[in-house]
PDB file of C-alpha atoms in Angstrom:
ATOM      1  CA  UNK A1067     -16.065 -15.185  15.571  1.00 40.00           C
ATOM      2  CA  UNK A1068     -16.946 -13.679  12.135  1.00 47.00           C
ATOM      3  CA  UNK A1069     -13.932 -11.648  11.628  1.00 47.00           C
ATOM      4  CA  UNK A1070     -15.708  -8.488  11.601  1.00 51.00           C
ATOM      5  CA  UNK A1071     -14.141  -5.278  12.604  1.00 50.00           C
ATOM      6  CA  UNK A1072     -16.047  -4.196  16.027  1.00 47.00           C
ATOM      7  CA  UNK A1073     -17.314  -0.695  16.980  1.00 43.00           C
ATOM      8  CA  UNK A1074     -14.702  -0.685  19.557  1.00 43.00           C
ATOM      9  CA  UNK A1075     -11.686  -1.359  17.297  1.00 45.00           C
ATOM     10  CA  UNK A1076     -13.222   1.644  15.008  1.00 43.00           C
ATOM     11  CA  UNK A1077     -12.738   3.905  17.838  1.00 44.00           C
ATOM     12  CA  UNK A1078      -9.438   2.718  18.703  1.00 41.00           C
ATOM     13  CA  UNK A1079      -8.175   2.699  14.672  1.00 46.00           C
ATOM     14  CA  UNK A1080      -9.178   6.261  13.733  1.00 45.00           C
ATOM     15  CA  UNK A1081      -7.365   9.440  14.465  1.00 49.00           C
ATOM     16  CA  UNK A1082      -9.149  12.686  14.123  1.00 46.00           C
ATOM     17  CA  UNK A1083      -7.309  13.212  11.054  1.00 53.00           C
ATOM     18  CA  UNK A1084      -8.260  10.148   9.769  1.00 82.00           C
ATOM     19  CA  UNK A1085     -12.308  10.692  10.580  1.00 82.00           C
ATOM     20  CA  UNK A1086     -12.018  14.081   8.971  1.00 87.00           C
ATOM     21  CA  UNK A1087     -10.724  12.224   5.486  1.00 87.00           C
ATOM     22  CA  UNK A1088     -13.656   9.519   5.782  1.00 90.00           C
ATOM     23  CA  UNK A1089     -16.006  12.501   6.128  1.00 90.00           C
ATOM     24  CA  UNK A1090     -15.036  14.253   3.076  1.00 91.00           C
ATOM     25  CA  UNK A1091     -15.058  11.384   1.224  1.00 92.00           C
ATOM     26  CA  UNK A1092     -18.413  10.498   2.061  1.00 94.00           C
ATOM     27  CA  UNK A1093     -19.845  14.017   1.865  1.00 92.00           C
ATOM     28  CA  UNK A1094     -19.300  14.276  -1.680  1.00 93.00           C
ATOM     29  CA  UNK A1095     -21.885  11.512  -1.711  1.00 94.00           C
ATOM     30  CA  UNK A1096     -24.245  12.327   1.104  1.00 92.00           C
ATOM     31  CA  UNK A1097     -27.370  14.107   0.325  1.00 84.00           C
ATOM     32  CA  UNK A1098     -28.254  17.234   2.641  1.00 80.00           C
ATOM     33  CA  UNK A1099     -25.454  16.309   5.625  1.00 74.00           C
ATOM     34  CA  UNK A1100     -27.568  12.763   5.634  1.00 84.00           C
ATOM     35  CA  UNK A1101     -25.194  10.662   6.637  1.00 89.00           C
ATOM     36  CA  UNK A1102     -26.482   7.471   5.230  1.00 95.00           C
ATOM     37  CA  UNK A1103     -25.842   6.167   1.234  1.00 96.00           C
ATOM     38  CA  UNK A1104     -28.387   4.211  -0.685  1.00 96.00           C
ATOM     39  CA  UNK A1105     -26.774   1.013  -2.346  1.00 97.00           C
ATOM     40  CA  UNK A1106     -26.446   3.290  -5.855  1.00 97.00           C
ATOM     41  CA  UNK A1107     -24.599   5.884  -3.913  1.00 96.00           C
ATOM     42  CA  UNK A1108     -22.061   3.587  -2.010  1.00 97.00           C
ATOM     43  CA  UNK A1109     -21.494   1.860  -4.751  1.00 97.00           C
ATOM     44  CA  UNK A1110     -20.899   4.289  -7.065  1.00 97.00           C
ATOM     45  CA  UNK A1111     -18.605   6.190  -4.508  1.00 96.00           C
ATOM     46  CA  UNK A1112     -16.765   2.617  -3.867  1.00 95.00           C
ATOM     47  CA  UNK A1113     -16.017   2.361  -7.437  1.00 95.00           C
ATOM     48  CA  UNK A1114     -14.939   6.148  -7.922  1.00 95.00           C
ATOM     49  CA  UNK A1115     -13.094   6.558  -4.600  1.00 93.00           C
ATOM     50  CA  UNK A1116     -11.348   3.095  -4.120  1.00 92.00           C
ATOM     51  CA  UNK A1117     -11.278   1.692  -7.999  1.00 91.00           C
ATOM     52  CA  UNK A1118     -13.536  -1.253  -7.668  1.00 93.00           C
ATOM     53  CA  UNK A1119     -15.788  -2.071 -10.307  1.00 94.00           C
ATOM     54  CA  UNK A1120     -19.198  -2.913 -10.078  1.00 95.00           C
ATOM     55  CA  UNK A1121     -19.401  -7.079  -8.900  1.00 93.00           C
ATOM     56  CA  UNK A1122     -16.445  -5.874  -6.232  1.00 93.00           C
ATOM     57  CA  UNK A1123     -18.201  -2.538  -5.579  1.00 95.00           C
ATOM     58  CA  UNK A1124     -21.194  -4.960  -4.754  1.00 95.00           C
ATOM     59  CA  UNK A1125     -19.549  -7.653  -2.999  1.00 92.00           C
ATOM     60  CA  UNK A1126     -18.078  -4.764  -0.696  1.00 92.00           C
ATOM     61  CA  UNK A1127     -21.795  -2.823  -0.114  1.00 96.00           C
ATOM     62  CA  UNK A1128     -23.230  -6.170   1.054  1.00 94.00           C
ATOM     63  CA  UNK A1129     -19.976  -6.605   3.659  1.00 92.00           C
ATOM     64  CA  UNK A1130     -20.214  -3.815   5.250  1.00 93.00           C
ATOM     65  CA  UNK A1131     -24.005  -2.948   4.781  1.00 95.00           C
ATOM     66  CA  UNK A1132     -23.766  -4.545   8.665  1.00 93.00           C
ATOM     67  CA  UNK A1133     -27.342  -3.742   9.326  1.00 94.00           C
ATOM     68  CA  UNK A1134     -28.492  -5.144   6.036  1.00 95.00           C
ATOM     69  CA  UNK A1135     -30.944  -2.398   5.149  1.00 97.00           C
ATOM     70  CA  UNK A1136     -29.658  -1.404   1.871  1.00 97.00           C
ATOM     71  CA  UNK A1137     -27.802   1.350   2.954  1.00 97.00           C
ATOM     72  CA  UNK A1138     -24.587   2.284   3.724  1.00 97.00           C
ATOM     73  CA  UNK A1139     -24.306   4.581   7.460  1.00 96.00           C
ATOM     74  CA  UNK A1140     -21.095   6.221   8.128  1.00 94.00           C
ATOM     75  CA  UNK A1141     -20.370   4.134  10.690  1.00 93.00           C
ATOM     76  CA  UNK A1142     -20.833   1.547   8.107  1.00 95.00           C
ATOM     77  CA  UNK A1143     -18.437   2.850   5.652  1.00 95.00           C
ATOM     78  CA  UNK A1144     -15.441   3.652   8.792  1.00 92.00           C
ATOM     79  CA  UNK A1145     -15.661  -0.434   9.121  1.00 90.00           C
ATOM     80  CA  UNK A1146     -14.743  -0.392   5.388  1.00 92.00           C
ATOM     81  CA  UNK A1147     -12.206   1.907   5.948  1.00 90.00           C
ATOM     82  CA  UNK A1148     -10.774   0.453   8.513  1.00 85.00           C
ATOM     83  CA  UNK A1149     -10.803  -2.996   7.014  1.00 84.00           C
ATOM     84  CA  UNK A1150      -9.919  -2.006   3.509  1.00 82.00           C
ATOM     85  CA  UNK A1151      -9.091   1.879   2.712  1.00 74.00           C
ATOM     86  CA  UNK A1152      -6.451   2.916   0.624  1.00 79.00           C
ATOM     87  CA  UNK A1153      -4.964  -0.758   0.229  1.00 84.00           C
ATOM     88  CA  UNK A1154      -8.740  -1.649  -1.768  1.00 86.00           C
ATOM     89  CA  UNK A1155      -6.803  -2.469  -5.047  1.00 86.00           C
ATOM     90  CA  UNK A1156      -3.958  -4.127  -3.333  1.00 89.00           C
ATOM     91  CA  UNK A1157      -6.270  -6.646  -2.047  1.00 89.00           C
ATOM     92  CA  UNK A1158      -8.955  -7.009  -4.913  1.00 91.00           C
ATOM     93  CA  UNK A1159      -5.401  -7.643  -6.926  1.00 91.00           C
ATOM     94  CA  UNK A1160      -4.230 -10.164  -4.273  1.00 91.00           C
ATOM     95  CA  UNK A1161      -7.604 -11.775  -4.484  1.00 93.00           C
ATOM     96  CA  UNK A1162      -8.006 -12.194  -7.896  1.00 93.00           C
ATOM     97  CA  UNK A1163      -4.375 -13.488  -8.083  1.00 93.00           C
ATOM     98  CA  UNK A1164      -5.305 -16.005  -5.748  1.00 92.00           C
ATOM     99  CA  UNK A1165      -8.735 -17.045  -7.493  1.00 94.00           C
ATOM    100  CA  UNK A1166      -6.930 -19.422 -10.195  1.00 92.00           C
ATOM    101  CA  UNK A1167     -10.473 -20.161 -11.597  1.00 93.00           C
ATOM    102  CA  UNK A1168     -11.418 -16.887 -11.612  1.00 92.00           C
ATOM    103  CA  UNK A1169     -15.138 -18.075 -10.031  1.00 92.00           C
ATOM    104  CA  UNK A1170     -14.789 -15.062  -7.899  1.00 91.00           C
ATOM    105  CA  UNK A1171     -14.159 -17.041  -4.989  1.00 92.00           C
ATOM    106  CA  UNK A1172     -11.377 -18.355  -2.964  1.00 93.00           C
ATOM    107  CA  UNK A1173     -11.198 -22.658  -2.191  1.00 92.00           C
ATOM    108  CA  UNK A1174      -9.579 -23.794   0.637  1.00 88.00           C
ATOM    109  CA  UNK A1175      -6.974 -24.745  -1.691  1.00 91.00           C
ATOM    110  CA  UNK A1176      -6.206 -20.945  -3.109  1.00 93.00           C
ATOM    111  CA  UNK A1177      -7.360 -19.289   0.447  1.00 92.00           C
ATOM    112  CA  UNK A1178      -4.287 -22.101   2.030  1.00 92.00           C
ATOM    113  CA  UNK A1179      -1.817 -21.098  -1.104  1.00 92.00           C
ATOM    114  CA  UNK A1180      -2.553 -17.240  -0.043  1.00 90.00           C
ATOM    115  CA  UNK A1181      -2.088 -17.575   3.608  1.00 91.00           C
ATOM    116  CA  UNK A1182       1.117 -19.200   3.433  1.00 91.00           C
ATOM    117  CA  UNK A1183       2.247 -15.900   1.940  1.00 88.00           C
ATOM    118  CA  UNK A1184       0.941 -13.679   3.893  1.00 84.00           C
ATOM    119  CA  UNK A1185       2.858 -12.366   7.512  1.00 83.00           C
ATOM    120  CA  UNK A1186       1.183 -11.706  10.742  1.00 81.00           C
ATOM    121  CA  UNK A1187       0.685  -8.634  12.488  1.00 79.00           C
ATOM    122  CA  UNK A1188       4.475 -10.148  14.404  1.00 84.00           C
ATOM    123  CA  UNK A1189       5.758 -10.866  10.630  1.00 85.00           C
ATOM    124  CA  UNK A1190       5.826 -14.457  11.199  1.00 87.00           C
ATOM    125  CA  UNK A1191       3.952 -17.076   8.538  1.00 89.00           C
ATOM    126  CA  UNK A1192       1.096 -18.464   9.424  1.00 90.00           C
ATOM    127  CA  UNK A1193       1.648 -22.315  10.913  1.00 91.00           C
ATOM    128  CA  UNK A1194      -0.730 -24.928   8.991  1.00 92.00           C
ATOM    129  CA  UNK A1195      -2.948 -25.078  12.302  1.00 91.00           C
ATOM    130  CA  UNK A1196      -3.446 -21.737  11.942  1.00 89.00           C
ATOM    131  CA  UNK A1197      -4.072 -21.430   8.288  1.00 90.00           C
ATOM    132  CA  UNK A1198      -6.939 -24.429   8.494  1.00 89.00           C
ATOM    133  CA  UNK A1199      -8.258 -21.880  11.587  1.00 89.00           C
ATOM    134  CA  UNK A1200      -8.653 -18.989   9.524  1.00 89.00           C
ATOM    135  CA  UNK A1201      -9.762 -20.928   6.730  1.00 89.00           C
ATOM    136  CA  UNK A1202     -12.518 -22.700   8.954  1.00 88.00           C
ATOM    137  CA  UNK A1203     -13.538 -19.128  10.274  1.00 89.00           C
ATOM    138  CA  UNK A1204     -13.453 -17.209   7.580  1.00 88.00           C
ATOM    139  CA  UNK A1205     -15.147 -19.398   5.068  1.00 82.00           C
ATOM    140  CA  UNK A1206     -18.732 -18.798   4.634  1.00 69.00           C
ATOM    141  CA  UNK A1207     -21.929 -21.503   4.165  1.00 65.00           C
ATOM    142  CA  UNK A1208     -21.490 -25.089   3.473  1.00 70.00           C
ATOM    143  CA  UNK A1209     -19.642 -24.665   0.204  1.00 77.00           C
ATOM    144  CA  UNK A1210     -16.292 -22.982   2.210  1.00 80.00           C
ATOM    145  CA  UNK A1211     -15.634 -20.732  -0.496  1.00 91.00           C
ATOM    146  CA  UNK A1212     -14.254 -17.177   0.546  1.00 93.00           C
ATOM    147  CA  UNK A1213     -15.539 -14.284  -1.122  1.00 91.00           C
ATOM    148  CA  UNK A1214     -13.926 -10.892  -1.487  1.00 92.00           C
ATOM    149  CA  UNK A1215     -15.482  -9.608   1.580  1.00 90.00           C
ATOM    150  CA  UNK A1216     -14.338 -12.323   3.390  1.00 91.00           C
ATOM    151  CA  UNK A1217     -10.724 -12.285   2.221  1.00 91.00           C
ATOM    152  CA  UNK A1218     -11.059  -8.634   3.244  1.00 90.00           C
ATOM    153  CA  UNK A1219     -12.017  -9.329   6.835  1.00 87.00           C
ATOM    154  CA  UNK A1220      -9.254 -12.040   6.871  1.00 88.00           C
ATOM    155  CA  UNK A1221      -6.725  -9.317   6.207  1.00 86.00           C
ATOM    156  CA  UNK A1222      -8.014  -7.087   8.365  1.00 86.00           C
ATOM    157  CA  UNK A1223      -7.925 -10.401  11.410  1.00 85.00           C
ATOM    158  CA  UNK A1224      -4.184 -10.965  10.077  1.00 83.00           C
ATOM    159  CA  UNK A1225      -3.218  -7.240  10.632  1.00 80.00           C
ATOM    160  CA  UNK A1226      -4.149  -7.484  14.435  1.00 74.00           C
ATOM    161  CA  UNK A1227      -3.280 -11.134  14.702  1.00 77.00           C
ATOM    162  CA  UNK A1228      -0.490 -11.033  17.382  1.00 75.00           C
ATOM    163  CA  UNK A1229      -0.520 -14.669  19.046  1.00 77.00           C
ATOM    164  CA  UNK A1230       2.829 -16.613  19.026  1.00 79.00           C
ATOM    165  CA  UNK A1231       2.580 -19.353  17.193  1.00 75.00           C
ATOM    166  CA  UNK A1232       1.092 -22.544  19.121  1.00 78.00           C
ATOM    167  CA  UNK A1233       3.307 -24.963  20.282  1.00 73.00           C
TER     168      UNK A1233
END
């Protein structure tokens, strides 16, 4: 499990109203009804849209670039959407508040301190099986250190995260 938001939960998050907002977001990007952004185009949209600056603009491109072809589909960006949207400084704040050494990237120590803060999608804490769970899933490579895209796809897990808490 990568913590990923899946095709399938795209269709079931968006209402029409919702798609319609994505769209003319992205069309003021989009060359010629193309609905596909080259890296400078997402990331300069990221930064004007959401208020991300360039290393978080980045960090975001190359988490939801899914297909890892340099560009940025719609169906692409919906995933960021869905995962991130309107809440994008909320959680680049959260993150950075977390990230006590400012490296840009969360240790199990500051990704445990976070999650004990943060509520389910049941508003219940997190129990410390669970928290070494979604730090052991969500941290990436041999180092365990969670990125910003990674945090982000951790939030998005908690949101939908409904299981009682084990026994």
């Amino acid at each position: 499990m990568d913590g990923q938001c899946t095709k399938k939960e795209m269709v079931w998050m968006f209402s029409a109203n919702s798609l319609d907002h994505i769209l003319k977001i992205f069309d003021k990007y989009a060359a010629k009804n193309v609905r596909v952004l080259n890296k400078k185009d997402a990331t300069e949209m990221l930064k004007a849209e959401f208020g991300l600056d360039d290393t978080e603009a980045d960090v975001m491109f190359k988490t939801f670039d899914k297909d890892m072809n340099g560009k940025l589909s719609i169906w692409e960006f919906q995933m960021f959407c869905t995962c991130m949207g309107e809440h994008a400084q909320e959680i680049v704040t959260k993150f950075k508040d977390l990230d006590k050494d400012g490296s840009g990237q969360l240790d199990a120590k500051e990704a445990r301190a976070g999650l004990q803060e943060i509520k389910t999608a049941t508003d219940r804490n997190l129990t410390e099986k669970e928290i070494d769970f979604f730090i052991q899933t969500t941290a990436g490579g041999e180092d365990g250190q969670i990125d910003l895209g990674q945090f982000t796809n951790l939030l998005y897990r908690l949101k939908l995260y409904q299981a009682p808490a084990p026994q």
